Amino acid sequence: MNLVVDSGNTSTKVAIFDNEKLMEKNVFTTSAEIKNYLQESTAKNIIVSSVTRDMDELLSWAGKATHKIKVTPDLPLPVNILYTTPKTLGVDRIAGVCGAIQLFPSQSNLVIDAGTCITYDFVDQHHNFYGGGISPGLHMRFQSVHTFTAKLPLVKPVDYPELIGDSTEHCIQSGIVLGMTEEIEGIISRYRIKYPHLQVILCGGDASFFENKLKASIFACPNLVLIGLNRILLHNVAH
C-alpha cells in the first residue's frame, strides 16, 4: 500500500493507493489529525508534497513506512522537465502533469488547476513538460477588485451571472466569472490549434465551479494531484 500526502494552504489530503488504484481519501485541517492518521498507517511507502508544512516532519510521523519520499524538483520523475527555472516550479504543478500521464499516457495533456491561482501546464505525448501559464484564481480576482480600489465592494461569485450587470455587485460578478470562463476557453482553444488531439484535464478547488460552464471538451479529475504523487512514488520505488 502507498500513502500519499498533499498538504496545501488550508487543508491536507491523505490518500491510500493499492499500486495505481485509489482506495481511500481523507481531508484533514489540523496537525493532530494528520499526525494520528500517519502514525496509525501501515502503508509500506509514503510520499509527501507540501507548500506550507515541514515535509520532513510529515515523513517522521509515518514511522512504519519503508520508503519515505518528499517531492522536490530534484526528485527522479516520470516526466522530463524542460522548464527553464525548475527550482521555482511548484510541486503541485509537477504532480498534476504526472497525474495526467498516468491517466492519458499516449496523449498530449493540458492540466488546468483552478485553485488560489489558475495554472495551465502542458506535457506532450513523449512526457516532456514544458510549462504553461499562471493567472489569478477566482477568489483572488474578487478580493483584488475590492482591495485595490477605493469603493468597489467585496462580493461573492455566482454560478451564472447576467452578461449585463444591473448593479455594481452584478457587474463585478459578470466581469470576473464570465471573464475567467472565457479566459479558460480561449487558452484551451489556442492549445488545440497547435495540438488538435490534446486532452484537457481540469482539477483544483474551483474545478466544479467551472466544469459545466466550459463548452470545450474536458476531463474533470478532482484527485489528479494525488494520482500524480502516487505515480511519482511508484517511479521512485521502482528505481
Tab-separated table of C-alpha atoms in Angstrom:
chain	number	residue	atom	x	y	z
A	1	MET	CA	0.000	0.000	0.000
A	2	ASN	CA	1.088	3.562	-0.753
A	3	LEU	CA	0.360	6.589	1.436
A	4	VAL	CA	0.092	9.904	-0.410
A	5	VAL	CA	0.042	13.252	1.420
A	6	ASP	CA	-0.784	16.537	-0.310
A	7	SER	CA	-0.630	19.424	2.153
A	8	GLY	CA	-1.998	22.721	0.846
A	9	ASN	CA	-2.711	26.180	2.221
A	10	THR	CA	-5.944	25.297	4.009
A	11	SER	CA	-6.139	21.502	4.275
A	12	THR	CA	-4.175	18.297	3.860
A	13	LYS	CA	-5.377	15.469	1.633
A	14	VAL	CA	-4.219	11.984	2.528
A	15	ALA	CA	-4.878	9.024	0.234
A	16	ILE	CA	-4.212	5.299	0.193
A	17	PHE	CA	-3.345	3.592	-3.106
A	18	ASP	CA	-3.055	-0.101	-3.856
A	19	ASN	CA	-0.496	0.132	-6.651
A	20	GLU	CA	-2.327	2.512	-9.051
A	21	LYS	CA	-5.818	2.184	-7.563
A	22	LEU	CA	-7.131	4.873	-5.208
A	23	MET	CA	-8.615	3.060	-2.212
A	24	GLU	CA	-9.274	5.795	0.336
A	25	LYS	CA	-9.090	9.580	0.661
A	26	ASN	CA	-9.307	11.819	3.735
A	27	VAL	CA	-9.083	15.580	4.237
A	28	PHE	CA	-7.605	16.973	7.465
A	29	THR	CA	-7.261	20.536	8.746
A	30	THR	CA	-5.182	20.124	11.923
A	31	SER	CA	-1.708	18.785	12.619
A	32	ALA	CA	-3.070	16.450	15.303
A	33	GLU	CA	-5.421	14.765	12.801
A	34	ILE	CA	-2.639	14.303	10.263
A	35	LYS	CA	-0.153	13.001	12.842
A	36	ASN	CA	-2.615	10.473	14.276
A	37	TYR	CA	-3.519	9.163	10.828
A	38	LEU	CA	0.090	8.816	9.672
A	39	GLN	CA	1.205	7.158	12.894
A	40	GLU	CA	-1.564	4.571	12.626
A	41	SER	CA	-0.942	3.836	8.946
A	42	THR	CA	0.667	0.515	7.980
A	43	ALA	CA	1.482	1.624	4.421
A	44	LYS	CA	4.846	0.479	3.141
A	45	ASN	CA	5.580	3.598	1.068
A	46	ILE	CA	4.840	7.279	1.672
A	47	ILE	CA	5.250	10.405	-0.445
A	48	VAL	CA	4.565	13.944	0.759
A	49	SER	CA	4.061	17.220	-1.065
A	50	SER	CA	3.604	20.432	0.887
A	51	VAL	CA	3.606	24.167	0.254
A	52	THR	CA	3.272	25.092	3.945
A	53	ARG	CA	4.206	22.193	6.245
A	54	ASP	CA	7.636	20.740	7.010
A	55	MET	CA	7.826	17.670	4.785
A	56	ASP	CA	10.488	16.017	6.950
A	57	GLU	CA	8.193	16.282	9.946
A	58	LEU	CA	5.310	14.732	7.993
A	59	LEU	CA	7.564	11.850	6.929
A	60	SER	CA	8.718	11.302	10.513
A	61	TRP	CA	5.121	10.666	11.600
A	62	ALA	CA	4.874	7.679	9.221
A	63	GLY	CA	7.201	5.509	11.248
A	64	LYS	CA	6.086	2.188	9.754
A	65	ALA	CA	6.875	3.151	6.131
A	66	THR	CA	9.932	1.635	4.450
A	67	HIS	CA	10.261	4.145	1.626
A	68	LYS	CA	9.796	7.834	2.503
A	69	ILE	CA	9.867	10.381	-0.309
A	70	LYS	CA	9.311	14.143	-0.466
A	71	VAL	CA	8.605	15.875	-3.737
A	72	THR	CA	11.251	18.322	-4.927
A	73	PRO	CA	12.331	19.386	-8.437
A	74	ASP	CA	15.482	17.239	-7.939
A	75	LEU	CA	13.494	14.037	-7.405
A	76	PRO	CA	13.552	11.489	-10.260
A	77	LEU	CA	10.286	11.990	-12.109
A	78	PRO	CA	8.280	10.154	-14.783
A	79	VAL	CA	8.294	13.367	-16.843
A	80	ASN	CA	11.152	15.248	-18.464
A	81	ILE	CA	11.082	18.808	-17.113
A	82	LEU	CA	12.051	21.373	-19.759
A	83	TYR	CA	11.073	24.347	-17.579
A	84	THR	CA	13.952	26.853	-17.579
A	85	THR	CA	13.637	27.547	-13.833
A	86	PRO	CA	12.803	24.114	-12.348
A	87	LYS	CA	13.752	25.195	-8.823
A	88	THR	CA	10.795	27.609	-8.835
A	89	LEU	CA	8.321	25.024	-10.110
A	90	GLY	CA	5.535	24.258	-7.645
A	91	VAL	CA	5.278	20.628	-6.573
A	92	ASP	CA	1.519	20.706	-7.184
A	93	ARG	CA	2.171	21.518	-10.831
A	94	ILE	CA	4.698	18.690	-11.098
A	95	ALA	CA	2.216	16.271	-9.546
A	96	GLY	CA	-0.563	17.456	-11.846
A	97	VAL	CA	1.300	16.638	-15.054
A	98	CYS	CA	2.464	13.312	-13.603
A	99	GLY	CA	-1.184	12.515	-12.909
A	100	ALA	CA	-2.034	13.455	-16.491
A	101	ILE	CA	0.444	10.995	-17.999
A	102	GLN	CA	-0.870	8.314	-15.649
A	103	LEU	CA	-4.405	8.785	-16.998
A	104	PHE	CA	-3.563	9.550	-20.640
A	105	PRO	CA	-0.026	8.268	-21.281
A	106	SER	CA	-0.154	8.398	-25.087
A	107	GLN	CA	-1.600	11.898	-25.490
A	108	SER	CA	-0.526	15.471	-25.096
A	109	ASN	CA	-2.199	16.876	-21.987
A	110	LEU	CA	-3.131	20.333	-20.735
A	111	VAL	CA	-3.683	20.370	-16.976
A	112	ILE	CA	-5.818	23.263	-15.729
A	113	ASP	CA	-5.683	23.596	-11.950
A	114	ALA	CA	-8.321	26.084	-10.764
A	115	GLY	CA	-7.215	26.928	-7.244
A	116	THR	CA	-5.842	30.006	-5.468
A	117	CYS	CA	-4.209	30.728	-8.808
A	118	ILE	CA	-5.237	29.071	-12.042
A	119	THR	CA	-2.362	27.239	-13.673
A	120	TYR	CA	-2.089	25.835	-17.182
A	121	ASP	CA	0.529	23.105	-17.616
A	122	PHE	CA	1.373	21.319	-20.856
A	123	VAL	CA	3.004	17.897	-21.160
A	124	ASP	CA	3.370	16.284	-24.588
A	125	GLN	CA	2.846	12.665	-25.641
A	126	HIS	CA	6.544	11.977	-25.060
A	127	HIS	CA	6.157	13.096	-21.420
A	128	ASN	CA	8.077	16.343	-21.902
A	129	PHE	CA	6.791	19.016	-19.519
A	130	TYR	CA	7.319	22.490	-20.972
A	131	GLY	CA	5.417	24.778	-18.589
A	132	GLY	CA	2.295	26.798	-19.348
A	133	GLY	CA	0.729	29.803	-17.657
A	134	ILE	CA	-0.352	31.247	-14.311
A	135	SER	CA	-3.108	33.765	-13.638
A	136	PRO	CA	-5.156	34.855	-10.611
A	137	GLY	CA	-7.763	32.400	-9.376
A	138	LEU	CA	-11.464	33.049	-8.914
A	139	HIS	CA	-11.478	34.245	-5.308
A	140	MET	CA	-8.226	36.160	-5.753
A	141	ARG	CA	-9.894	38.183	-8.511
A	142	PHE	CA	-12.862	39.099	-6.334
A	143	GLN	CA	-10.541	40.016	-3.464
A	144	SER	CA	-8.236	42.139	-5.640
A	145	VAL	CA	-11.093	44.177	-7.126
A	146	HIS	CA	-12.097	45.127	-3.592
A	147	THR	CA	-8.608	45.556	-2.126
A	148	PHE	CA	-7.074	47.686	-4.853
A	149	THR	CA	-9.964	50.113	-5.341
A	150	ALA	CA	-11.432	52.718	-3.039
A	151	LYS	CA	-15.135	51.910	-3.306
A	152	LEU	CA	-15.779	48.587	-5.011
A	153	PRO	CA	-17.300	46.039	-2.598
A	154	LEU	CA	-16.151	42.511	-1.858
A	155	VAL	CA	-18.783	40.251	-3.410
A	156	LYS	CA	-19.124	36.514	-3.893
A	157	PRO	CA	-19.176	34.607	-7.183
A	158	VAL	CA	-22.475	33.326	-8.561
A	159	ASP	CA	-22.853	30.375	-10.892
A	160	TYR	CA	-24.463	32.100	-13.863
A	161	PRO	CA	-24.238	35.896	-13.790
A	162	GLU	CA	-26.016	38.002	-16.393
A	163	LEU	CA	-23.872	39.344	-19.203
A	164	ILE	CA	-25.076	42.881	-18.496
A	165	GLY	CA	-24.871	43.534	-14.769
A	166	ASP	CA	-27.511	45.962	-13.481
A	167	SER	CA	-25.658	46.907	-10.281
A	168	THR	CA	-22.050	47.259	-9.186
A	169	GLU	CA	-22.221	43.877	-7.460
A	170	HIS	CA	-23.682	42.199	-10.542
A	171	CYS	CA	-21.145	43.917	-12.799
A	172	ILE	CA	-18.242	42.530	-10.744
A	173	GLN	CA	-19.768	39.052	-10.819
A	174	SER	CA	-20.326	39.262	-14.565
A	175	GLY	CA	-16.855	40.585	-15.317
A	176	ILE	CA	-14.969	38.084	-13.189
A	177	VAL	CA	-16.978	34.882	-13.668
A	178	LEU	CA	-17.636	35.343	-17.385
A	179	GLY	CA	-14.162	36.764	-17.941
A	180	MET	CA	-12.457	33.829	-16.268
A	181	THR	CA	-14.631	31.341	-18.144
A	182	GLU	CA	-13.727	32.989	-21.446
A	183	GLU	CA	-10.070	33.003	-20.444
A	184	ILE	CA	-10.087	29.251	-19.856
A	185	GLU	CA	-11.981	28.626	-23.106
A	186	GLY	CA	-9.567	30.838	-25.008
A	187	ILE	CA	-6.464	29.154	-23.623
A	188	ILE	CA	-7.860	25.698	-24.444
A	189	SER	CA	-8.694	26.860	-27.976
A	190	ARG	CA	-5.191	28.191	-28.581
A	191	TYR	CA	-3.594	24.967	-27.365
A	192	ARG	CA	-5.891	22.862	-29.546
A	193	ILE	CA	-4.895	24.828	-32.630
A	194	LYS	CA	-1.314	23.610	-32.063
A	195	TYR	CA	-2.261	20.200	-30.638
A	196	PRO	CA	-5.578	19.016	-32.160
A	197	HIS	CA	-5.695	15.763	-30.166
A	198	LEU	CA	-4.972	17.456	-26.850
A	199	GLN	CA	-6.577	16.043	-23.694
A	200	VAL	CA	-7.654	18.764	-21.254
A	201	ILE	CA	-7.841	17.838	-17.565
A	202	LEU	CA	-9.497	20.139	-15.034
A	203	CYS	CA	-8.701	19.915	-11.328
A	204	GLY	CA	-8.387	22.141	-8.260
A	205	GLY	CA	-10.716	23.572	-5.648
A	206	ASP	CA	-12.770	25.612	-8.126
A	207	ALA	CA	-12.911	22.913	-10.818
A	208	SER	CA	-16.540	22.064	-10.019
A	209	PHE	CA	-17.475	25.741	-10.377
A	210	PHE	CA	-16.247	25.842	-13.983
A	211	GLU	CA	-16.788	22.239	-15.084
A	212	ASN	CA	-20.265	22.775	-16.541
A	213	LYS	CA	-19.578	26.312	-17.782
A	214	LEU	CA	-16.939	25.299	-20.312
A	215	LYS	CA	-18.022	24.467	-23.845
A	216	ALA	CA	-14.701	22.774	-24.624
A	217	SER	CA	-14.404	19.037	-24.096
A	218	ILE	CA	-12.603	18.427	-20.804
A	219	PHE	CA	-11.987	15.644	-18.295
A	220	ALA	CA	-12.624	16.696	-14.687
A	221	CYS	CA	-10.421	14.887	-12.177
A	222	PRO	CA	-10.520	16.238	-8.605
A	223	ASN	CA	-7.918	13.684	-7.444
A	224	LEU	CA	-5.378	14.407	-10.191
A	225	VAL	CA	-2.630	15.680	-7.873
A	226	LEU	CA	-2.988	12.638	-5.606
A	227	ILE	CA	-2.823	10.337	-8.638
A	228	GLY	CA	0.291	12.176	-9.810
A	229	LEU	CA	2.000	11.938	-6.435
A	230	ASN	CA	1.347	8.201	-6.391
A	231	ARG	CA	2.814	7.943	-9.906
A	232	ILE	CA	5.957	9.720	-8.680
A	233	LEU	CA	6.138	7.381	-5.700
A	234	LEU	CA	5.843	4.285	-7.880
A	235	HIS	CA	8.509	5.676	-10.224
A	236	ASN	CA	10.975	6.141	-7.368
A	237	VAL	CA	10.260	2.888	-5.563
A	238	ALA	CA	10.743	1.010	-8.843
A	239	HIS	CA	14.134	2.651	-9.289
